[in-house]
Amino acid sequence: MSDAGVGAARLGYEHARELAAREAAHRAHLERLLLLCADTLDDFDRLLGDGPERDGEAYRGSLRRIAERFESALRGEGLEPIGVMGERADPATHHVVEVRPSASAAEDEVVQVLQRGYGHDGRVLRAARVVVAVPDSQRAAGNGRLTGNDMEGERQ
C-alpha cells in the first residue's frame, strides 16, 4: 500500500474511533436521562402506593417534592424553563394565547403562564403558552382574547 493509502486508512480509522466515542457518550447520556426518569417513576409508585387517604396535605407536599427533584435533575442536564410571570413576552420564546386589559401591568407583560416552555443549549424546545397584559384602553373585542398574530398587528 502506498503512503497515501496508509494515510487515508489511518484517517478513516481515527474518524471511526471518534464517531464511536461520540456515540458512546451519547448513549451514556441517554441512559442517565432514562434512569433519572425511572427514579421519578419509582417515586410516584411509592407515593401512589401510600395513597392520598391518610393525609391530603402530606400527599400534595410529596408530589411537590417529586416535581422539584425532577425539575432540578433536568435543569442539571441543561433543561431551561421558559415563562415567568412579570417578564416581557418574547415571540421567540412565548406563544401568546390570550391578552388581558390591565391598568397595573406593562404592555406585553406575562400575567399568567398557562404552560411553561423549555429550552436546551440556547434552542427553544417548546414555547411557553402565556397570557399577557395590554393597556386597559386596548380592550379587544371578543372577551379580551387575541391571538399572537392579532397582537403583532396592533404593535405596528
PDB file of C-alpha atoms in Angstrom:
ATOM      1  CA  MET A   1       0.000   0.000   0.000  1.00  0.00           C
ATOM      2  CA  SER A   2       1.289   3.468  -0.854  1.00  0.00           C
ATOM      3  CA  ASP A   3       1.943   6.175   1.722  1.00  0.00           C
ATOM      4  CA  ALA A   4      -1.227   7.964   0.547  1.00  0.00           C
ATOM      5  CA  GLY A   5      -3.252   4.779   1.036  1.00  0.00           C
ATOM      6  CA  VAL A   6      -1.823   4.258   4.528  1.00  0.00           C
ATOM      7  CA  GLY A   7      -2.590   7.887   5.414  1.00  0.00           C
ATOM      8  CA  ALA A   8      -6.154   7.573   4.173  1.00  0.00           C
ATOM      9  CA  ALA A   9      -6.651   4.332   6.099  1.00  0.00           C
ATOM     10  CA  ARG A  10      -5.246   5.920   9.273  1.00  0.00           C
ATOM     11  CA  LEU A  11      -7.534   8.935   8.814  1.00  0.00           C
ATOM     12  CA  GLY A  12     -10.531   6.656   8.281  1.00  0.00           C
ATOM     13  CA  TYR A  13      -9.628   4.701  11.415  1.00  0.00           C
ATOM     14  CA  GLU A  14      -9.317   7.886  13.508  1.00  0.00           C
ATOM     15  CA  HIS A  15     -12.643   9.144  12.192  1.00  0.00           C
ATOM     16  CA  ALA A  16     -14.345   5.837  13.062  1.00  0.00           C
ATOM     17  CA  ARG A  17     -12.829   5.933  16.570  1.00  0.00           C
ATOM     18  CA  GLU A  18     -14.059   9.499  17.149  1.00  0.00           C
ATOM     19  CA  LEU A  19     -17.516   8.579  15.886  1.00  0.00           C
ATOM     20  CA  ALA A  20     -17.667   5.539  18.193  1.00  0.00           C
ATOM     21  CA  ALA A  21     -16.598   7.701  21.161  1.00  0.00           C
ATOM     22  CA  ARG A  22     -19.313  10.291  20.389  1.00  0.00           C
ATOM     23  CA  GLU A  23     -21.926   7.551  20.062  1.00  0.00           C
ATOM     24  CA  ALA A  24     -20.831   6.007  23.380  1.00  0.00           C
ATOM     25  CA  ALA A  25     -21.054   9.406  25.101  1.00  0.00           C
ATOM     26  CA  HIS A  26     -24.499   9.994  23.589  1.00  0.00           C
ATOM     27  CA  ARG A  27     -25.667   6.536  24.703  1.00  0.00           C
ATOM     28  CA  ALA A  28     -24.349   7.128  28.246  1.00  0.00           C
ATOM     29  CA  HIS A  29     -26.138  10.493  28.405  1.00  0.00           C
ATOM     30  CA  LEU A  30     -29.385   8.967  27.170  1.00  0.00           C
ATOM     31  CA  GLU A  31     -29.125   6.149  29.718  1.00  0.00           C
ATOM     32  CA  ARG A  32     -28.515   8.702  32.510  1.00  0.00           C
ATOM     33  CA  LEU A  33     -31.669  10.594  31.450  1.00  0.00           C
ATOM     34  CA  LEU A  34     -33.708   7.389  31.283  1.00  0.00           C
ATOM     35  CA  LEU A  35     -32.544   6.365  34.764  1.00  0.00           C
ATOM     36  CA  LEU A  36     -33.497   9.824  36.027  1.00  0.00           C
ATOM     37  CA  CYS A  37     -36.988   9.269  34.627  1.00  0.00           C
ATOM     38  CA  ALA A  38     -37.080   5.768  36.113  1.00  0.00           C
ATOM     39  CA  ASP A  39     -36.171   7.166  39.556  1.00  0.00           C
ATOM     40  CA  THR A  40     -39.038   9.644  39.236  1.00  0.00           C
ATOM     41  CA  LEU A  41     -41.428   6.860  38.250  1.00  0.00           C
ATOM     42  CA  ASP A  42     -40.277   4.917  41.332  1.00  0.00           C
ATOM     43  CA  ASP A  43     -41.062   7.960  43.493  1.00  0.00           C
ATOM     44  CA  PHE A  44     -44.549   8.131  42.002  1.00  0.00           C
ATOM     45  CA  ASP A  45     -45.074   4.385  42.512  1.00  0.00           C
ATOM     46  CA  ARG A  46     -44.209   4.735  46.210  1.00  0.00           C
ATOM     47  CA  LEU A  47     -46.448   7.768  46.594  1.00  0.00           C
ATOM     48  CA  LEU A  48     -49.361   6.144  44.783  1.00  0.00           C
ATOM     49  CA  GLY A  49     -48.902   3.018  46.908  1.00  0.00           C
ATOM     50  CA  ASP A  50     -49.429   5.122  50.045  1.00  0.00           C
ATOM     51  CA  GLY A  51     -52.437   6.915  48.578  1.00  0.00           C
ATOM     52  CA  PRO A  52     -53.881  10.327  49.500  1.00  0.00           C
ATOM     53  CA  GLU A  53     -56.361   8.894  52.005  1.00  0.00           C
ATOM     54  CA  ARG A  54     -54.118   9.346  55.035  1.00  0.00           C
ATOM     55  CA  ASP A  55     -53.156  12.998  54.806  1.00  0.00           C
ATOM     56  CA  GLY A  56     -54.027  15.056  51.750  1.00  0.00           C
ATOM     57  CA  GLU A  57     -51.627  17.887  52.594  1.00  0.00           C
ATOM     58  CA  ALA A  58     -48.710  15.492  53.080  1.00  0.00           C
ATOM     59  CA  TYR A  59     -49.645  13.827  49.773  1.00  0.00           C
ATOM     60  CA  ARG A  60     -49.560  17.178  47.944  1.00  0.00           C
ATOM     61  CA  GLY A  61     -46.250  18.001  49.629  1.00  0.00           C
ATOM     62  CA  SER A  62     -44.793  14.702  48.428  1.00  0.00           C
ATOM     63  CA  LEU A  63     -45.980  15.425  44.888  1.00  0.00           C
ATOM     64  CA  ARG A  64     -44.392  18.869  45.082  1.00  0.00           C
ATOM     65  CA  ARG A  65     -41.064  17.399  46.290  1.00  0.00           C
ATOM     66  CA  ILE A  66     -41.032  14.821  43.475  1.00  0.00           C
ATOM     67  CA  ALA A  67     -41.697  17.546  40.903  1.00  0.00           C
ATOM     68  CA  GLU A  68     -38.990  19.794  42.388  1.00  0.00           C
ATOM     69  CA  ARG A  69     -36.403  16.980  42.419  1.00  0.00           C
ATOM     70  CA  PHE A  70     -37.287  16.012  38.859  1.00  0.00           C
ATOM     71  CA  GLU A  71     -37.081  19.616  37.639  1.00  0.00           C
ATOM     72  CA  SER A  72     -33.772  20.126  39.445  1.00  0.00           C
ATOM     73  CA  ALA A  73     -32.324  16.991  37.868  1.00  0.00           C
ATOM     74  CA  LEU A  74     -33.475  18.058  34.399  1.00  0.00           C
ATOM     75  CA  ARG A  75     -32.002  21.530  34.922  1.00  0.00           C
ATOM     76  CA  GLY A  76     -28.757  19.771  35.786  1.00  0.00           C
ATOM     77  CA  GLU A  77     -28.941  18.149  32.359  1.00  0.00           C
ATOM     78  CA  GLY A  78     -29.366  21.545  30.712  1.00  0.00           C
ATOM     79  CA  LEU A  79     -33.152  21.941  30.517  1.00  0.00           C
ATOM     80  CA  GLU A  80     -34.056  25.638  30.769  1.00  0.00           C
ATOM     81  CA  PRO A  81     -37.619  26.546  31.827  1.00  0.00           C
ATOM     82  CA  ILE A  82     -39.192  29.431  29.888  1.00  0.00           C
ATOM     83  CA  GLY A  83     -42.112  31.543  31.078  1.00  0.00           C
ATOM     84  CA  VAL A  84     -42.205  33.574  34.277  1.00  0.00           C
ATOM     85  CA  MET A  85     -44.912  35.938  35.419  1.00  0.00           C
ATOM     86  CA  GLY A  86     -43.815  39.540  35.178  1.00  0.00           C
ATOM     87  CA  GLU A  87     -41.377  39.110  32.291  1.00  0.00           C
ATOM     88  CA  ARG A  88     -41.987  40.676  28.875  1.00  0.00           C
ATOM     89  CA  ALA A  89     -43.362  38.216  26.321  1.00  0.00           C
ATOM     90  CA  ASP A  90     -40.934  37.450  23.507  1.00  0.00           C
ATOM     91  CA  PRO A  91     -42.309  35.944  20.279  1.00  0.00           C
ATOM     92  CA  ALA A  92     -39.234  33.700  20.045  1.00  0.00           C
ATOM     93  CA  THR A  93     -39.955  32.028  23.399  1.00  0.00           C
ATOM     94  CA  HIS A  94     -43.610  32.761  24.205  1.00  0.00           C
ATOM     95  CA  HIS A  95     -46.853  31.810  22.479  1.00  0.00           C
ATOM     96  CA  VAL A  96     -49.490  34.365  23.469  1.00  0.00           C
ATOM     97  CA  VAL A  97     -52.799  32.578  23.981  1.00  0.00           C
ATOM     98  CA  GLU A  98     -54.732  35.486  25.429  1.00  0.00           C
ATOM     99  CA  VAL A  99     -54.366  39.183  26.233  1.00  0.00           C
ATOM    100  CA  ARG A 100     -55.976  40.891  29.203  1.00  0.00           C
ATOM    101  CA  PRO A 101     -56.502  44.589  29.757  1.00  0.00           C
ATOM    102  CA  SER A 102     -54.590  45.790  32.795  1.00  0.00           C
ATOM    103  CA  ALA A 103     -54.139  49.118  34.479  1.00  0.00           C
ATOM    104  CA  SER A 104     -51.184  47.905  36.549  1.00  0.00           C
ATOM    105  CA  ALA A 105     -49.152  45.596  34.278  1.00  0.00           C
ATOM    106  CA  ALA A 106     -46.898  46.804  31.481  1.00  0.00           C
ATOM    107  CA  GLU A 107     -47.810  46.116  27.874  1.00  0.00           C
ATOM    108  CA  ASP A 108     -46.815  42.566  26.824  1.00  0.00           C
ATOM    109  CA  GLU A 109     -46.044  41.645  30.445  1.00  0.00           C
ATOM    110  CA  VAL A 110     -46.743  37.989  31.207  1.00  0.00           C
ATOM    111  CA  VAL A 111     -49.621  37.954  33.712  1.00  0.00           C
ATOM    112  CA  GLN A 112     -50.241  34.186  33.646  1.00  0.00           C
ATOM    113  CA  VAL A 113     -48.238  31.183  32.496  1.00  0.00           C
ATOM    114  CA  LEU A 114     -50.610  28.532  31.157  1.00  0.00           C
ATOM    115  CA  GLN A 115     -47.842  26.084  30.223  1.00  0.00           C
ATOM    116  CA  ARG A 116     -44.138  26.543  30.775  1.00  0.00           C
ATOM    117  CA  GLY A 117     -41.855  26.359  27.813  1.00  0.00           C
ATOM    118  CA  TYR A 118     -38.442  24.740  27.748  1.00  0.00           C
ATOM    119  CA  GLY A 119     -35.133  25.322  26.062  1.00  0.00           C
ATOM    120  CA  HIS A 120     -31.847  23.480  25.803  1.00  0.00           C
ATOM    121  CA  ASP A 121     -28.467  24.740  24.616  1.00  0.00           C
ATOM    122  CA  GLY A 122     -29.958  28.080  23.598  1.00  0.00           C
ATOM    123  CA  ARG A 123     -32.686  26.459  21.468  1.00  0.00           C
ATOM    124  CA  VAL A 124     -36.397  26.628  22.240  1.00  0.00           C
ATOM    125  CA  LEU A 125     -37.806  23.114  22.564  1.00  0.00           C
ATOM    126  CA  ARG A 126     -41.307  24.362  23.357  1.00  0.00           C
ATOM    127  CA  ALA A 127     -42.510  27.948  23.663  1.00  0.00           C
ATOM    128  CA  ALA A 128     -44.281  28.983  26.855  1.00  0.00           C
ATOM    129  CA  ARG A 129     -48.061  29.439  26.496  1.00  0.00           C
ATOM    130  CA  VAL A 130     -48.875  32.709  28.235  1.00  0.00           C
ATOM    131  CA  VAL A 131     -51.444  35.418  28.879  1.00  0.00           C
ATOM    132  CA  VAL A 132     -50.091  38.948  28.505  1.00  0.00           C
ATOM    133  CA  ALA A 133     -51.302  42.389  29.504  1.00  0.00           C
ATOM    134  CA  VAL A 134     -52.350  45.226  27.234  1.00  0.00           C
ATOM    135  CA  PRO A 135     -53.220  48.724  28.348  1.00  0.00           C
ATOM    136  CA  ASP A 136     -56.832  48.946  29.506  1.00  0.00           C
ATOM    137  CA  SER A 137     -57.615  51.220  26.541  1.00  0.00           C
ATOM    138  CA  GLN A 138     -56.775  48.421  24.061  1.00  0.00           C
ATOM    139  CA  ARG A 139     -59.534  46.092  25.250  1.00  0.00           C
ATOM    140  CA  ALA A 140     -60.124  43.742  22.345  1.00  0.00           C
ATOM    141  CA  ALA A 141     -63.457  42.593  21.065  1.00  0.00           C
ATOM    142  CA  GLY A 142     -64.421  39.053  21.933  1.00  0.00           C
ATOM    143  CA  ASN A 143     -63.778  38.943  25.714  1.00  0.00           C
ATOM    144  CA  GLY A 144     -60.257  40.337  25.534  1.00  0.00           C
ATOM    145  CA  ARG A 145     -58.879  37.347  23.620  1.00  0.00           C
ATOM    146  CA  LEU A 146     -56.401  37.936  20.845  1.00  0.00           C
ATOM    147  CA  THR A 147     -54.021  35.625  19.100  1.00  0.00           C
ATOM    148  CA  GLY A 148     -50.314  36.323  18.891  1.00  0.00           C
ATOM    149  CA  ASN A 149     -50.860  37.388  15.256  1.00  0.00           C
ATOM    150  CA  ASP A 150     -53.513  39.912  16.324  1.00  0.00           C
ATOM    151  CA  MET A 151     -51.058  41.379  18.808  1.00  0.00           C
ATOM    152  CA  GLU A 152     -48.368  41.764  16.144  1.00  0.00           C
ATOM    153  CA  GLY A 153     -50.794  43.802  14.037  1.00  0.00           C
ATOM    154  CA  GLU A 154     -51.618  46.057  16.973  1.00  0.00           C
ATOM    155  CA  ARG A 155     -47.972  46.822  17.692  1.00  0.00           C
ATOM    156  CA  GLN A 156     -47.177  48.016  14.174  1.00  0.00           C
TER     157      GLN A 156
END
